[in-house]
Amino acid sequence: MPEWVHIIIRTLISFCAMFVFARLIGKRQLSQITFFEYIVGIAIGDMAAIIPDELDAPLYHGLLPMAVYTALPIALSWVALKSKSARDFLEGHARVLIRDGKILEDNLKKERMSTDELLEHLRSKNVFKVADVEFALMESNGTVNVLVKSEQQPLTPKRMGLQVPPEVEPQAVIMDGQIMDEALATIGFNRAWLKTELEKQGVAVENVFLAQVDATGQLYIDVYEDKLKIPEPQILPLTNITLKKVQADLESFALATADVQAKRMYTEAAERIQQVIDKVGPYLTR
Amino acid sequence: MTIAQQVKTTLANLKSAQANLESFALATQNKQAKQVYTQAAQTTQSVVDQLQQRVGQLEKEEPTYKGF
């Protein structure tokens, strides 16, 4: 066997072995939570390189240490899973750098982190003023995570006291012109419904690249022809507008009429429609 | 447009919105959204009924504008 064939065969073997071991070790190694896991990944790669490199040595000189290096992290992570103290020892634990807005200099020293580095870490989290930080800690993989003071936190609907409808993942019901029956069934519709909706928008199934249905049953489609303009479904905002218009009409009727009883009826009706708008409005404007 | 016609137009608009709300309630799979839509549709329906009565009264007052 010429030498080059030998090299190719050994390379293929090491490649396959690396693939198998990488699959065995799993996703956890990919995230490389700790520096140790990072090194283990490199070490396995290095051993894989030995196989085609040292042609005289038997195959198991590379494969065996690779297997051990794969088995050990699996065993260690299993141990870490079972016991908290083992976990602290194996994976290390996070160290608090800022608490209650005060920098803990001793902990900085323990992590051998300079003030500049701390500021750099904070800036990478979009925090430019230490005064804005409530709490910051260094995770065991070395990233610094920051909790900013509550007045600096982004405005969310909850903080605004707004009621927002729950988000439901949309289903892709047409992909590449093919109807996805399973997705349709998941969201509770069928082919007949989809055909009607497509007809409403004047599109044939074959021309649709992608169609998604959201939780309210609105169909959003993208066609192959990019110059075509497909109107977005307007029925939700339209209903909202109609309700608002009706409410305004009722108020003006209430003003216009001289009949006391009718005035009271209009006013009360306007109020009730307003309540409906307040409640259902967030669901209609998205 | 007379008042009677205006009220009728508003009634028609409200009916359409009410029907839309009902169809949303049927279409959505989310329980919370379904409930909100259903309640809104019910309230709207009661207003529709009130307006319907008022239209009846107006038609009695000005019989010229009976019907559409």
PDB file of N, CA and C in Angstrom, chain A residues 10 14 24 36 68 92 94 109 121 136 141 163 190 195 208-209 214 227 246 249 252 255-256 259 285:
ATOM      1  N   ARG A  10      -6.139   6.726   7.095  1.00  0.00           N
ATOM      2  CA  ARG A  10      -6.035   7.116   8.508  1.00  0.00           C
ATOM      3  C   ARG A  10      -6.759   8.449   8.767  1.00  0.00           C
ATOM      4  N   SER A  14      -9.752   9.013  11.395  1.00  0.00           N
ATOM      5  CA  SER A  14      -9.709  10.004  12.484  1.00  0.00           C
ATOM      6  C   SER A  14     -10.877  10.977  12.354  1.00  0.00           C
ATOM      7  N   LEU A  24     -21.138  12.043  20.719  1.00  0.00           N
ATOM      8  CA  LEU A  24     -21.320  11.429  22.035  1.00  0.00           C
ATOM      9  C   LEU A  24     -21.260  12.475  23.137  1.00  0.00           C
ATOM     10  N   PHE A  36     -12.330  24.709  31.075  1.00  0.00           N
ATOM     11  CA  PHE A  36     -11.932  23.302  31.030  1.00  0.00           C
ATOM     12  C   PHE A  36     -12.570  22.593  29.832  1.00  0.00           C
ATOM     13  N   VAL A  68     -11.207   8.044  25.908  1.00  0.00           N
ATOM     14  CA  VAL A  68     -11.139   8.390  27.330  1.00  0.00           C
ATOM     15  C   VAL A  68     -11.514   9.853  27.534  1.00  0.00           C
ATOM     16  N   GLY A  92     -16.823  25.459  38.936  1.00  0.00           N
ATOM     17  CA  GLY A  92     -16.593  26.749  39.530  1.00  0.00           C
ATOM     18  C   GLY A  92     -17.915  27.454  39.739  1.00  0.00           C
ATOM     19  N   ALA A  94     -20.101  31.404  40.003  1.00  0.00           N
ATOM     20  CA  ALA A  94     -20.060  32.809  39.631  1.00  0.00           C
ATOM     21  C   ALA A  94     -19.580  33.647  40.817  1.00  0.00           C
ATOM     22  N   LYS A 109     -10.264  41.547  42.842  1.00  0.00           N
ATOM     23  CA  LYS A 109      -8.882  41.115  43.017  1.00  0.00           C
ATOM     24  C   LYS A 109      -8.789  39.602  42.859  1.00  0.00           C
ATOM     25  N   HIS A 121     -16.085  45.282  30.342  1.00  0.00           N
ATOM     26  CA  HIS A 121     -17.148  44.269  30.394  1.00  0.00           C
ATOM     27  C   HIS A 121     -18.529  44.927  30.493  1.00  0.00           C
ATOM     28  N   ALA A 136     -23.821  42.934  39.357  1.00  0.00           N
ATOM     29  CA  ALA A 136     -23.075  42.356  38.240  1.00  0.00           C
ATOM     30  C   ALA A 136     -22.288  41.175  38.763  1.00  0.00           C
ATOM     31  N   ASN A 141     -17.822  30.921  33.157  1.00  0.00           N
ATOM     32  CA  ASN A 141     -17.128  30.913  31.864  1.00  0.00           C
ATOM     33  C   ASN A 141     -16.475  32.258  31.555  1.00  0.00           C
ATOM     34  N   GLN A 163     -52.111  45.826  28.750  1.00  0.00           N
ATOM     35  CA  GLN A 163     -52.479  44.436  28.561  1.00  0.00           C
ATOM     36  C   GLN A 163     -52.198  44.069  27.116  1.00  0.00           C
ATOM     37  N   ASN A 190     -58.313  23.849   7.595  1.00  0.00           N
ATOM     38  CA  ASN A 190     -58.142  22.795   6.600  1.00  0.00           C
ATOM     39  C   ASN A 190     -57.877  23.401   5.234  1.00  0.00           C
ATOM     40  N   LYS A 195     -57.802  27.499   0.751  1.00  0.00           N
ATOM     41  CA  LYS A 195     -58.148  27.835  -0.638  1.00  0.00           C
ATOM     42  C   LYS A 195     -58.967  29.127  -0.681  1.00  0.00           C
ATOM     43  N   VAL A 208     -47.228  30.579  -4.337  1.00  0.00           N
ATOM     44  CA  VAL A 208     -46.888  31.012  -2.986  1.00  0.00           C
ATOM     45  C   VAL A 208     -45.588  30.366  -2.556  1.00  0.00           C
ATOM     46  N   PHE A 209     -44.633  31.196  -2.149  1.00  0.00           N
ATOM     47  CA  PHE A 209     -43.380  30.658  -1.648  1.00  0.00           C
ATOM     48  C   PHE A 209     -43.544  30.270  -0.181  1.00  0.00           C
ATOM     49  N   ASP A 214     -51.344  33.231  11.629  1.00  0.00           N
ATOM     50  CA  ASP A 214     -51.128  33.533  13.039  1.00  0.00           C
ATOM     51  C   ASP A 214     -52.332  33.071  13.860  1.00  0.00           C
ATOM     52  N   LYS A 227     -42.372  41.419  -7.561  1.00  0.00           N
ATOM     53  CA  LYS A 227     -42.940  42.708  -7.946  1.00  0.00           C
ATOM     54  C   LYS A 227     -44.404  42.801  -7.565  1.00  0.00           C
ATOM     55  N   VAL A 246     -68.098  53.904  15.206  1.00  0.00           N
ATOM     56  CA  VAL A 246     -69.428  53.725  15.779  1.00  0.00           C
ATOM     57  C   VAL A 246     -69.529  54.448  17.121  1.00  0.00           C
ATOM     58  N   ASP A 249     -69.912  58.092  16.475  1.00  0.00           N
ATOM     59  CA  ASP A 249     -71.255  58.347  15.957  1.00  0.00           C
ATOM     60  C   ASP A 249     -72.266  58.394  17.091  1.00  0.00           C
ATOM     61  N   SER A 252     -72.095  61.519  18.991  1.00  0.00           N
ATOM     62  CA  SER A 252     -72.672  62.680  18.305  1.00  0.00           C
ATOM     63  C   SER A 252     -74.199  62.583  18.268  1.00  0.00           C
ATOM     64  N   LEU A 255     -75.471  63.858  21.466  1.00  0.00           N
ATOM     65  CA  LEU A 255     -75.475  65.320  21.519  1.00  0.00           C
ATOM     66  C   LEU A 255     -76.631  65.885  20.705  1.00  0.00           C
ATOM     67  N   ALA A 256     -76.909  65.229  19.559  1.00  0.00           N
ATOM     68  CA  ALA A 256     -77.868  65.808  18.619  1.00  0.00           C
ATOM     69  C   ALA A 256     -79.318  65.671  19.074  1.00  0.00           C
ATOM     70  N   ASP A 259     -84.516  64.126  22.617  1.00  0.00           N
ATOM     71  CA  ASP A 259     -85.233  63.128  23.399  1.00  0.00           C
ATOM     72  C   ASP A 259     -84.348  62.658  24.563  1.00  0.00           C
ATOM     73  N   THR A 285     -54.913  45.488  17.176  1.00  0.00           N
ATOM     74  CA  THR A 285     -53.856  46.299  16.590  1.00  0.00           C
ATOM     75  C   THR A 285     -52.526  45.610  16.792  1.00  0.00           C
TER      76      THR A 285
END
